[in-house]
Coordinates of C-alpha atoms and ligand atoms in Angstrom, one line a residue:
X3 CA 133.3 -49.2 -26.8
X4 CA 136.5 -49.6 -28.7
X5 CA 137.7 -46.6 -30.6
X6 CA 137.0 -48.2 -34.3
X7 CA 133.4 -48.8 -33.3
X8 CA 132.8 -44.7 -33.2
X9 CA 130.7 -44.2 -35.9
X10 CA 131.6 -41.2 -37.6
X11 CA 129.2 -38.4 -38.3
X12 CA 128.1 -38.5 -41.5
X13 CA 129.0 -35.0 -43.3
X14 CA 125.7 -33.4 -45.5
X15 CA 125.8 -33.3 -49.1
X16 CA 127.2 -30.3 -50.0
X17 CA 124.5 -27.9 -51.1
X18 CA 124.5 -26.8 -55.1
X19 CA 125.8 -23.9 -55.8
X20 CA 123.4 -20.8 -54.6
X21 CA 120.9 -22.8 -52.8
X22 CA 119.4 -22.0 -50.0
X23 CA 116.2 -23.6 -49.2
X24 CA 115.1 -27.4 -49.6
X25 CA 113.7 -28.2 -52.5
X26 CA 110.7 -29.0 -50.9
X27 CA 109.9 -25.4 -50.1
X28 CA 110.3 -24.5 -53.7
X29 CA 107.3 -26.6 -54.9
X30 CA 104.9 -25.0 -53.1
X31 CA 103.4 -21.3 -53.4
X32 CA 101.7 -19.0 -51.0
X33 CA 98.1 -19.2 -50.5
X34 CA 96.5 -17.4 -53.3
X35 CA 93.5 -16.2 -50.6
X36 CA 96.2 -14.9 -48.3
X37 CA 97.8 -12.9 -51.2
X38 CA 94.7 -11.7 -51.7
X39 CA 93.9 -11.0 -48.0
X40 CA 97.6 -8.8 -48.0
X41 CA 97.2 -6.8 -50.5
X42 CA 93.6 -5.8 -49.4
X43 CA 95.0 -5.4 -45.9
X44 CA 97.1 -2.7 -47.5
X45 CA 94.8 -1.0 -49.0
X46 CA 92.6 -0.4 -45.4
X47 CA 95.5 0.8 -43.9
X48 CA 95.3 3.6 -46.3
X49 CA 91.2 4.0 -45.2
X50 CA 89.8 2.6 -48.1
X51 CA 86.9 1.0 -47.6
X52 CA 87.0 -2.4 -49.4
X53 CA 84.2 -4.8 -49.9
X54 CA 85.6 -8.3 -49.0
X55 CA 84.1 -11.0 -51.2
X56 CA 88.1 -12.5 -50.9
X57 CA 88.1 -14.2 -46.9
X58 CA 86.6 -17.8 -46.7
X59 CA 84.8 -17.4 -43.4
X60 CA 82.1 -16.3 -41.7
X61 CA 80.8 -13.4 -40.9
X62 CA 79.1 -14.4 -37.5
X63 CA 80.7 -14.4 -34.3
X64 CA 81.4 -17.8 -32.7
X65 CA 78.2 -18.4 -30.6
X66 CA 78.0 -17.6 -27.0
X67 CA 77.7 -21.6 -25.9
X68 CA 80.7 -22.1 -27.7
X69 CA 83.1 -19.0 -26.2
X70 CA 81.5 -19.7 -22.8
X71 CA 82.8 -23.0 -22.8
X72 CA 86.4 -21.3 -23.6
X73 CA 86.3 -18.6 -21.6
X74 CA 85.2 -22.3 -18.2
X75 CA 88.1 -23.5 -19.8
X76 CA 90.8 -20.5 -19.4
X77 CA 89.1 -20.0 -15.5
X78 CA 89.3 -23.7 -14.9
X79 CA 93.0 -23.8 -15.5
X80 CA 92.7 -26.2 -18.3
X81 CA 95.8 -24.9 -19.6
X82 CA 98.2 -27.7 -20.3
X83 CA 99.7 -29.5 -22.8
X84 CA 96.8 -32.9 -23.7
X85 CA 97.3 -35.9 -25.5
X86 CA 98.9 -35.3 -28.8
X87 CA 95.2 -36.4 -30.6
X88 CA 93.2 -34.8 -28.9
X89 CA 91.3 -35.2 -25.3
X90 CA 89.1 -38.7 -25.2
X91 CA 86.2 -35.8 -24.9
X92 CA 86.4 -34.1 -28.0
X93 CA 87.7 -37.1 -29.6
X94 CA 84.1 -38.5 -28.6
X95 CA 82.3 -35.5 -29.3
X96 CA 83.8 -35.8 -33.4
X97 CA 82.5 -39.4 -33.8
X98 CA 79.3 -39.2 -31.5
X99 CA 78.4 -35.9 -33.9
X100 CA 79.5 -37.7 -37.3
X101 CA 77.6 -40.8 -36.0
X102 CA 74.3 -38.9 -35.4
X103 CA 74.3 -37.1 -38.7
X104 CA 75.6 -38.9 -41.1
X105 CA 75.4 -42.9 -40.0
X106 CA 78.8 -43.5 -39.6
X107 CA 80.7 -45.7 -36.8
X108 CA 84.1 -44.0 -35.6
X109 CA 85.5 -45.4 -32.3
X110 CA 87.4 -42.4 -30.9
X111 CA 91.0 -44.4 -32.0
X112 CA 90.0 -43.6 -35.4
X113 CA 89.5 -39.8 -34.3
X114 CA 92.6 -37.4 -34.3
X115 CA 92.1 -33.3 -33.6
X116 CA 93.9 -31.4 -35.9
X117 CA 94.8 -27.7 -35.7
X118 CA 92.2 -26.8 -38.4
X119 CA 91.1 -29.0 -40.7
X120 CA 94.4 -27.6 -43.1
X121 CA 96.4 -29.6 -40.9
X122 CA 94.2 -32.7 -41.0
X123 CA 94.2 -32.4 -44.4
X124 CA 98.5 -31.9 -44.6
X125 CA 99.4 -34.4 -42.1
X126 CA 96.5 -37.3 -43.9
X127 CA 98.8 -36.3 -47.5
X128 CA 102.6 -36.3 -45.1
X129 CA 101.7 -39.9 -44.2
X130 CA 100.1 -41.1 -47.3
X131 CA 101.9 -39.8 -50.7
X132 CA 105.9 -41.0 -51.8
X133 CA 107.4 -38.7 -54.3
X134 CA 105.6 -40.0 -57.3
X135 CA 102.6 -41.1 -56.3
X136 CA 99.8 -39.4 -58.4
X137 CA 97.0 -37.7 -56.6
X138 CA 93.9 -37.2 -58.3
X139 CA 92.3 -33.7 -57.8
X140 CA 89.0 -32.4 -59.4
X141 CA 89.7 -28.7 -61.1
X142 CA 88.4 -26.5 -59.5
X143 CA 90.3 -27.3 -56.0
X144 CA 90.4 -25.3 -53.4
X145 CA 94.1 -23.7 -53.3
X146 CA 95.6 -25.7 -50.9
X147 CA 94.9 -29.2 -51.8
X148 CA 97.7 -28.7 -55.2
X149 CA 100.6 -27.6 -53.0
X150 CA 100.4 -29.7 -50.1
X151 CA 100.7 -32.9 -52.7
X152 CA 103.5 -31.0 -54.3
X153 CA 105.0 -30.6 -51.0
X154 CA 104.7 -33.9 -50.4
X155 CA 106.2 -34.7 -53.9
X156 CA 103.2 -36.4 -55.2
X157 CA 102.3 -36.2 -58.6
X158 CA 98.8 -34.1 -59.1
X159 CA 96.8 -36.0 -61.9
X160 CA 94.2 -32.5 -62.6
X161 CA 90.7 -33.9 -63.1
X162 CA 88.8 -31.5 -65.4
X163 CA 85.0 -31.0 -64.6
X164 CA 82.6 -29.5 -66.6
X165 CA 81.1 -26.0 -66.0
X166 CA 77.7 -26.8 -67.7
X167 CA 77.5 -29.8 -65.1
X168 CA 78.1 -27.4 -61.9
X169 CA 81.7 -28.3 -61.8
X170 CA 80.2 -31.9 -60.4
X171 CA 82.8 -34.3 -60.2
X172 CA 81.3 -38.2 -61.4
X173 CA 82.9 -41.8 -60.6
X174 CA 83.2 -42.1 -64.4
X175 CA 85.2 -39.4 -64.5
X176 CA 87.2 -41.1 -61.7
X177 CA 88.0 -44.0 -62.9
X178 CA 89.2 -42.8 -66.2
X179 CA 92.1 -41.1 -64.4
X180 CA 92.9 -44.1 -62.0
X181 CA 96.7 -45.5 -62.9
X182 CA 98.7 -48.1 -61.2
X183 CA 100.3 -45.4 -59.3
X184 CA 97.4 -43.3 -58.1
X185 CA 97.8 -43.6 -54.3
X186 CA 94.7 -41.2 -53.4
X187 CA 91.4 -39.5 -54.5
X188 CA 90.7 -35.6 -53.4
X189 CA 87.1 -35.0 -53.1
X190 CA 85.7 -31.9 -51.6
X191 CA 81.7 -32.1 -51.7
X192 CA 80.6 -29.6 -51.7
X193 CA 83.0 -27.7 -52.9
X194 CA 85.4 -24.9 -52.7
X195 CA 85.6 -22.6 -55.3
X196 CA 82.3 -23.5 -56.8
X197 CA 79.8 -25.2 -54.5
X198 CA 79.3 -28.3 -56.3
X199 CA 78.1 -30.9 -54.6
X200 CA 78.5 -34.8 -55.7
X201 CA 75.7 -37.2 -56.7
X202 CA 74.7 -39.4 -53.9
X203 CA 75.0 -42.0 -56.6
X204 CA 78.2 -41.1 -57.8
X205 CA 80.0 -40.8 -54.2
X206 CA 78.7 -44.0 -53.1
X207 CA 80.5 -45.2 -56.5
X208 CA 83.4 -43.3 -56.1
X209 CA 84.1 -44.8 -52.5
X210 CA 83.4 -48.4 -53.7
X211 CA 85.6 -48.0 -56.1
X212 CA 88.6 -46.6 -54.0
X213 CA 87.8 -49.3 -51.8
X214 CA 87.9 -51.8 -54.6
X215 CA 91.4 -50.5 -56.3
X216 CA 93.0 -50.4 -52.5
X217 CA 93.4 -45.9 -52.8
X218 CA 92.8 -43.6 -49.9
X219 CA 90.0 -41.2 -51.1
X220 CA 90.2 -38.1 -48.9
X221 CA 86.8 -36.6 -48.4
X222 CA 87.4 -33.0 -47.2
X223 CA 83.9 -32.7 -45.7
X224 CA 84.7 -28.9 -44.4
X225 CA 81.3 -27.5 -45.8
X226 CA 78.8 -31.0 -45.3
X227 CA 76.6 -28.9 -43.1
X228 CA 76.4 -25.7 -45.5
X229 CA 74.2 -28.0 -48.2
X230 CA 71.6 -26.0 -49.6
X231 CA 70.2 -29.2 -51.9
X232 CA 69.4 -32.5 -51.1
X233 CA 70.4 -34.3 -47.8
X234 CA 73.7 -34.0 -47.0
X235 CA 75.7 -37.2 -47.4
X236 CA 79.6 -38.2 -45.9
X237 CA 81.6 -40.7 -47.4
X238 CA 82.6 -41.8 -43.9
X239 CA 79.2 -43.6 -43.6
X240 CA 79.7 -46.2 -45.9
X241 CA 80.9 -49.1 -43.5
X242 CA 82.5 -52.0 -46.1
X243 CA 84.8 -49.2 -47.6
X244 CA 86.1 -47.9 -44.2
X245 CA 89.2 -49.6 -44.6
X246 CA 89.6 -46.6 -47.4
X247 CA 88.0 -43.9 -46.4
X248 CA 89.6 -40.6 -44.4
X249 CA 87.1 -37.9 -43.9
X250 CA 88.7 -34.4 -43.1
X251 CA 86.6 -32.4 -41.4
X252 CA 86.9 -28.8 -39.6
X253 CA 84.9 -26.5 -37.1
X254 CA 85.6 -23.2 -39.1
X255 CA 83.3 -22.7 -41.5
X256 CA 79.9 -25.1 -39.4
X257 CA 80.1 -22.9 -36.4
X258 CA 82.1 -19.9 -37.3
X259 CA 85.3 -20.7 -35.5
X260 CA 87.7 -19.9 -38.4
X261 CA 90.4 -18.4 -36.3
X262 CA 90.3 -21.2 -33.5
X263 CA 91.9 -23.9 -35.2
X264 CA 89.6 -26.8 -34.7
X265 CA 89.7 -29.6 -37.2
X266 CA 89.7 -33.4 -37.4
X267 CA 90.3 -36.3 -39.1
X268 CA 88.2 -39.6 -39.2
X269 CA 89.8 -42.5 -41.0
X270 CA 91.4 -46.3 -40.5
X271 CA 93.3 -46.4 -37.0
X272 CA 96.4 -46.8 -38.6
X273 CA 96.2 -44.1 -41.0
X274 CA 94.9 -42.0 -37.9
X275 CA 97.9 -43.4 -35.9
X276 CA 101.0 -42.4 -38.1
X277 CA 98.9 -38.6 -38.3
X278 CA 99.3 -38.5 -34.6
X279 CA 102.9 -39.7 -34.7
X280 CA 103.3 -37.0 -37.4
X281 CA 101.5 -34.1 -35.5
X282 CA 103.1 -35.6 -32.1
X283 CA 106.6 -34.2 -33.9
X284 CA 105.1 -31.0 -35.1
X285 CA 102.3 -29.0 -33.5
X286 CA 101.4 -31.8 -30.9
X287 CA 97.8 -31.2 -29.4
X288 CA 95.8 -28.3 -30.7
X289 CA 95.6 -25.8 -28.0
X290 CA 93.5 -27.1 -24.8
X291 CA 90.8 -24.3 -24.6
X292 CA 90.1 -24.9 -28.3
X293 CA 89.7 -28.5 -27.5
X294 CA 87.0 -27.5 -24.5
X295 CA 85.2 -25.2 -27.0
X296 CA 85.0 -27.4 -29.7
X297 CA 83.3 -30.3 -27.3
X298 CA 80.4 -27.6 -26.8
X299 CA 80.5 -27.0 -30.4
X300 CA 80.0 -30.5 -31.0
X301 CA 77.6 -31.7 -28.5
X302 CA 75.4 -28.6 -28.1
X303 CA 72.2 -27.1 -29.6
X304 CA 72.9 -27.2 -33.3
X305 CA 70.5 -24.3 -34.7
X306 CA 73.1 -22.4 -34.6
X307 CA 74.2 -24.0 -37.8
X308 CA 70.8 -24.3 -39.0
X309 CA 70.8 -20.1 -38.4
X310 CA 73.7 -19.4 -40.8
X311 CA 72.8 -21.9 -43.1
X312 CA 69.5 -20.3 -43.7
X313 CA 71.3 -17.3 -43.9
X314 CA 74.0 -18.4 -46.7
X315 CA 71.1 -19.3 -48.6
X316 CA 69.6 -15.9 -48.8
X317 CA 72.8 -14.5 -49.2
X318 CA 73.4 -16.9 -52.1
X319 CA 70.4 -16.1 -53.7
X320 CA 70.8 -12.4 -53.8
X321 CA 74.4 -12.1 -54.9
X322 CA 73.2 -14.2 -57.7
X323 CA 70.3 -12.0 -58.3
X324 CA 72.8 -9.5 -58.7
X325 CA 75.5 -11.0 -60.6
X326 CA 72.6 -11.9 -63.2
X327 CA 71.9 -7.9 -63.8
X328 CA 75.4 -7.4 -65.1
X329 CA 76.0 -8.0 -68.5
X330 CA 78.3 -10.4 -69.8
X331 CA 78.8 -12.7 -66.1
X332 CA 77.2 -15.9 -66.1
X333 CA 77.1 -18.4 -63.0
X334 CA 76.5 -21.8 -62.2
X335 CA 74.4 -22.1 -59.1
X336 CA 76.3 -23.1 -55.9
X337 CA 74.9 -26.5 -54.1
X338 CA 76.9 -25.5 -50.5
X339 CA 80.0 -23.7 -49.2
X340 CA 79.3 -19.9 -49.0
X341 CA 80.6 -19.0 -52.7
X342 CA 79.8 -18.1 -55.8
X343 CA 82.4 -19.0 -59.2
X344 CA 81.3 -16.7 -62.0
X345 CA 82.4 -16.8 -65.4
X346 CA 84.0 -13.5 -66.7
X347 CA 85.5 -14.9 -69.8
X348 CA 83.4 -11.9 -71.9
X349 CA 85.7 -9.5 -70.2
X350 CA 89.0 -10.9 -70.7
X351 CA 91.2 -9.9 -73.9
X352 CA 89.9 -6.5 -73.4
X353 CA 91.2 -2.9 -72.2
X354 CA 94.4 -4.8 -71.8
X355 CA 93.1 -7.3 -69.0
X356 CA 95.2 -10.7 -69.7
X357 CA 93.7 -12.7 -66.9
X358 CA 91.7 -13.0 -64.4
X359 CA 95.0 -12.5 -61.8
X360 CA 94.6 -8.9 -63.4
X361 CA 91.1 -8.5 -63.6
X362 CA 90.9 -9.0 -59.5
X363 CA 93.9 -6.7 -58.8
X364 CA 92.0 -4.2 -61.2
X365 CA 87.9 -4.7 -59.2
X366 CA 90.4 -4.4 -56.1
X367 CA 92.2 -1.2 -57.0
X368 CA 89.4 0.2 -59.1
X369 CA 86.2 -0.8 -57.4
X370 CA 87.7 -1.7 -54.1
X371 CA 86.2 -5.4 -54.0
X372 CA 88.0 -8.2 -52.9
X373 CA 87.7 -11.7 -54.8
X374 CA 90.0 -14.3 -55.8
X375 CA 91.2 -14.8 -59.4
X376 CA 90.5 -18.0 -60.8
X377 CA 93.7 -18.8 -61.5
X378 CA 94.2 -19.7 -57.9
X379 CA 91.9 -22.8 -58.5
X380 CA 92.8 -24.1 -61.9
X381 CA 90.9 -22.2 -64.1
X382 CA 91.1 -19.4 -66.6
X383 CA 87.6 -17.8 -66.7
X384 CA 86.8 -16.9 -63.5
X385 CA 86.7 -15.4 -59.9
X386 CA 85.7 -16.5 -56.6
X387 CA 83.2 -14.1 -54.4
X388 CA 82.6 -15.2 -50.7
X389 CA 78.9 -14.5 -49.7
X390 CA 79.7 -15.0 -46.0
X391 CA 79.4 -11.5 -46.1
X392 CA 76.6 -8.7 -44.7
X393 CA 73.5 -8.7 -46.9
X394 CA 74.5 -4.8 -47.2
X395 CA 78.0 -5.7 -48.0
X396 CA 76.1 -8.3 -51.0
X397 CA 74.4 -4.8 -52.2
X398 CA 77.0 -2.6 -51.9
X399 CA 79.9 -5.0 -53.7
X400 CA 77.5 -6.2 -56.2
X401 CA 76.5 -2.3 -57.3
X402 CA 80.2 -1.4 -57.2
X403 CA 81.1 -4.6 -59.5
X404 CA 78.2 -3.3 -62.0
X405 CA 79.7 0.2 -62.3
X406 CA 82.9 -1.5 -62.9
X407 CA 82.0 -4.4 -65.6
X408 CA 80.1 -1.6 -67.4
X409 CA 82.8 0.6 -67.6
X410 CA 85.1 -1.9 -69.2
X411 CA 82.3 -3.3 -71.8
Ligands
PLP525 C1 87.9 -26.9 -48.9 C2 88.6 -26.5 -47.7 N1 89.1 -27.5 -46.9 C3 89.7 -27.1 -45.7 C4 89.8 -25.8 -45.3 C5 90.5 -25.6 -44.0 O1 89.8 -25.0 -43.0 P1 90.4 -24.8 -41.6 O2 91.9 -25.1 -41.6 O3 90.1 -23.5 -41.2 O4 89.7 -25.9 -40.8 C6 89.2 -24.8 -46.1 C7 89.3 -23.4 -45.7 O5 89.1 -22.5 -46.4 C8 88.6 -25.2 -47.3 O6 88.0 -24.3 -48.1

């Protein structure tokens, strides 16, 4: 190689003035529920003794099958690195499982397992949004779903719903807010903050038309077996609009495996294959023994889910029981998920309390409770309680949040 075909390296932009970080890191925040989760965190340090309607997850223990199949795995030496999407195994297990439930027909090339269903969700938005490609999001969203488009630099195009409806997003609604550049649809059915769920009628519209106007609808389906009306329905079994369709889904919340990082993705094998290549430079497989667990999770007895389900429900019904004795609080009642969105407009504007964002960090300090301000999901009038809590813990929080509403009315 002669000396003038060196190519020289090129130098960086020099960075403006005081910058440290890449933009990129600037458009997002940190997790409003891990905010939350901190500052409460503090507070038990000191030996107080919180209630905790703030966490997302369940309070059961991961069932036995499920560790048993971790603990085979650990003693079997399954310990090494695996493919980058996942084992053909549990790859199988996550279409054989959507299959049976919900109709759908996966082959396990359009499978990929994620490291939660967070990073299904952030890898499907890496690979699928340019910087100014609008994203449209139904308000309430669940934190995360804002910052990873932002991160990504697309555009979020807010869908409001409305609260006398349940929050329920409609196809209608859609297709109003569909522009030449909108590049995906978020759906989360049903949903976080507030449990909606979408009309079989209306997501069987929504998918057509995504399939129809060539966008990527993302269906995070993290809580489609914690439905407490109807049958529950996923987007991924309507075969014509495949071509379309990337179902998100995770192992958290269905068999209380929150901390193990089990998640998937189901979608078009190219969309599927660019998340691999993306997850093959980041995480690359989620950890092995996770992978073994999940497979049991998957393939085994499901009345385990059935169990908690039933469970949620009762839970549901009592923290709304409660919730209805103190004055003032109104709320919508929750089709899935494990939470409850109630409205505490009537106690804004007073004693001094701006916002919800205060009104939490006051029930924390004040009551000890933990919940999430509404703010955190895109609206102004509310806060998010987790049921997946002890039914003692439903009593004891809901008594505690009575003494307190009363004191500031
Ligand atoms: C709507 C929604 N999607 C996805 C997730 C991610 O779950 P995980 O990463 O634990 O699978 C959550 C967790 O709270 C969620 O609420």
């Amino acid at each position: 190689m002669s000396a003038s075909t060196i190519v020289a390296p090129v130098a960086n932009p020099p960075a403006a003035p005081g910058k440290i970080f890449a933009d990129r890191i600037g458009r997002i925040e940190v997790s409003a529920t891990m905010a939350v989760t901190a500052e409460a965190a503090k507070l038990r340090a000191q030996g107080v003794k919180l209630v905790d309607f703030g966490a997302g997850e369940p309070h059961f223990a991961t069932p036995r099958h499920i560790k048993d199949a971790a603990i085979a795995a650990i003693e079997g030496n399954f310990s090494r690195y695996t493919v980058v999407s996942g084992i053909p195994e549990v790859r199988k297990a996550i279409v054989d499982r959507h299959a049976a439930d919900f109709g759908s027909d996966y082959a396990v090339e359009e499978a990929v397992f994620t490291t939660g269903g967070k990073l299904a969700l952030f890898n499907a938005i890496q690979v699928l949004v340019d910087h100014g490609d609008e994203v449209i999001l139904p308000v309430p969203y669940w934190v995360s779903f804002k910052d990873i488009i932002q991160y990504a630099g697309g555009k979020v195009v807010y869908l409001q719903t409305d609260e006398a409806e349940n929050f329920r997003i409609t196809a209608e609604a859609i297709e109003k807010a569909i522009t030449p550049k909108t590049r995906v649809i978020i759906l989360n059915s049903p949903s976080n903050p507030a449990g909606s769920v979408v009309s079989p009628d209306d997501l069987e519209r929504i998918v057509k038309l995504a399939h129809e106007r060539k966008i990527f609808l993302l269906l995070d389906e993290c809580y489609v077996y914690l439905q407490y009306k109807g049958a529950p329905i996923s987007g991924g079994s309507f075969l014509e609009a495949k071509e379309h369709v990337i179902v998100l889904g995770s192992l958290s919340k269905t068999y209380a495996m929150t901390g193990w990082r089990a998640g998937f993705a189901l979608g078009p094998k190219p969309v599927i294959a660019a998340m691999s290549k993306l997850q093959s430079q980041s995480t690359s497989s989620t950890a092995s023994l996770v992978q073994k667990a999940s497979i049991a999770a998957l393939t085994g007895s499901q009345e385990c889910v059935c169990d908690m389900r039933a469970d949620y429900l009762k839970l549901r019904d009592r923290i709304l029981d409660r919730l209805s004795e103190i004055p003032g609080i109104t709320c919508t009642v929750p089709e899935g998920a494990f939470y409850v969105y109630p409205n505490v407009s009537a106690y804004l504007g007073k004693t001094g309390i701006a916002n919800t964002t205060q009104l939490a960090a006051k029930l924390l300090h004040e009551a000890h409770v933990v919940s999430v301000p509404g703010e955190a999901f895109g609206t102004h009038a509310h806060i998010r309680l987790s049921y997946a809590v002890s039914h003692d813990d439903v009593e004891e929080g809901a008594r505690r949040m009575k003494d307190f509403f009363t004191r500031l009315s």
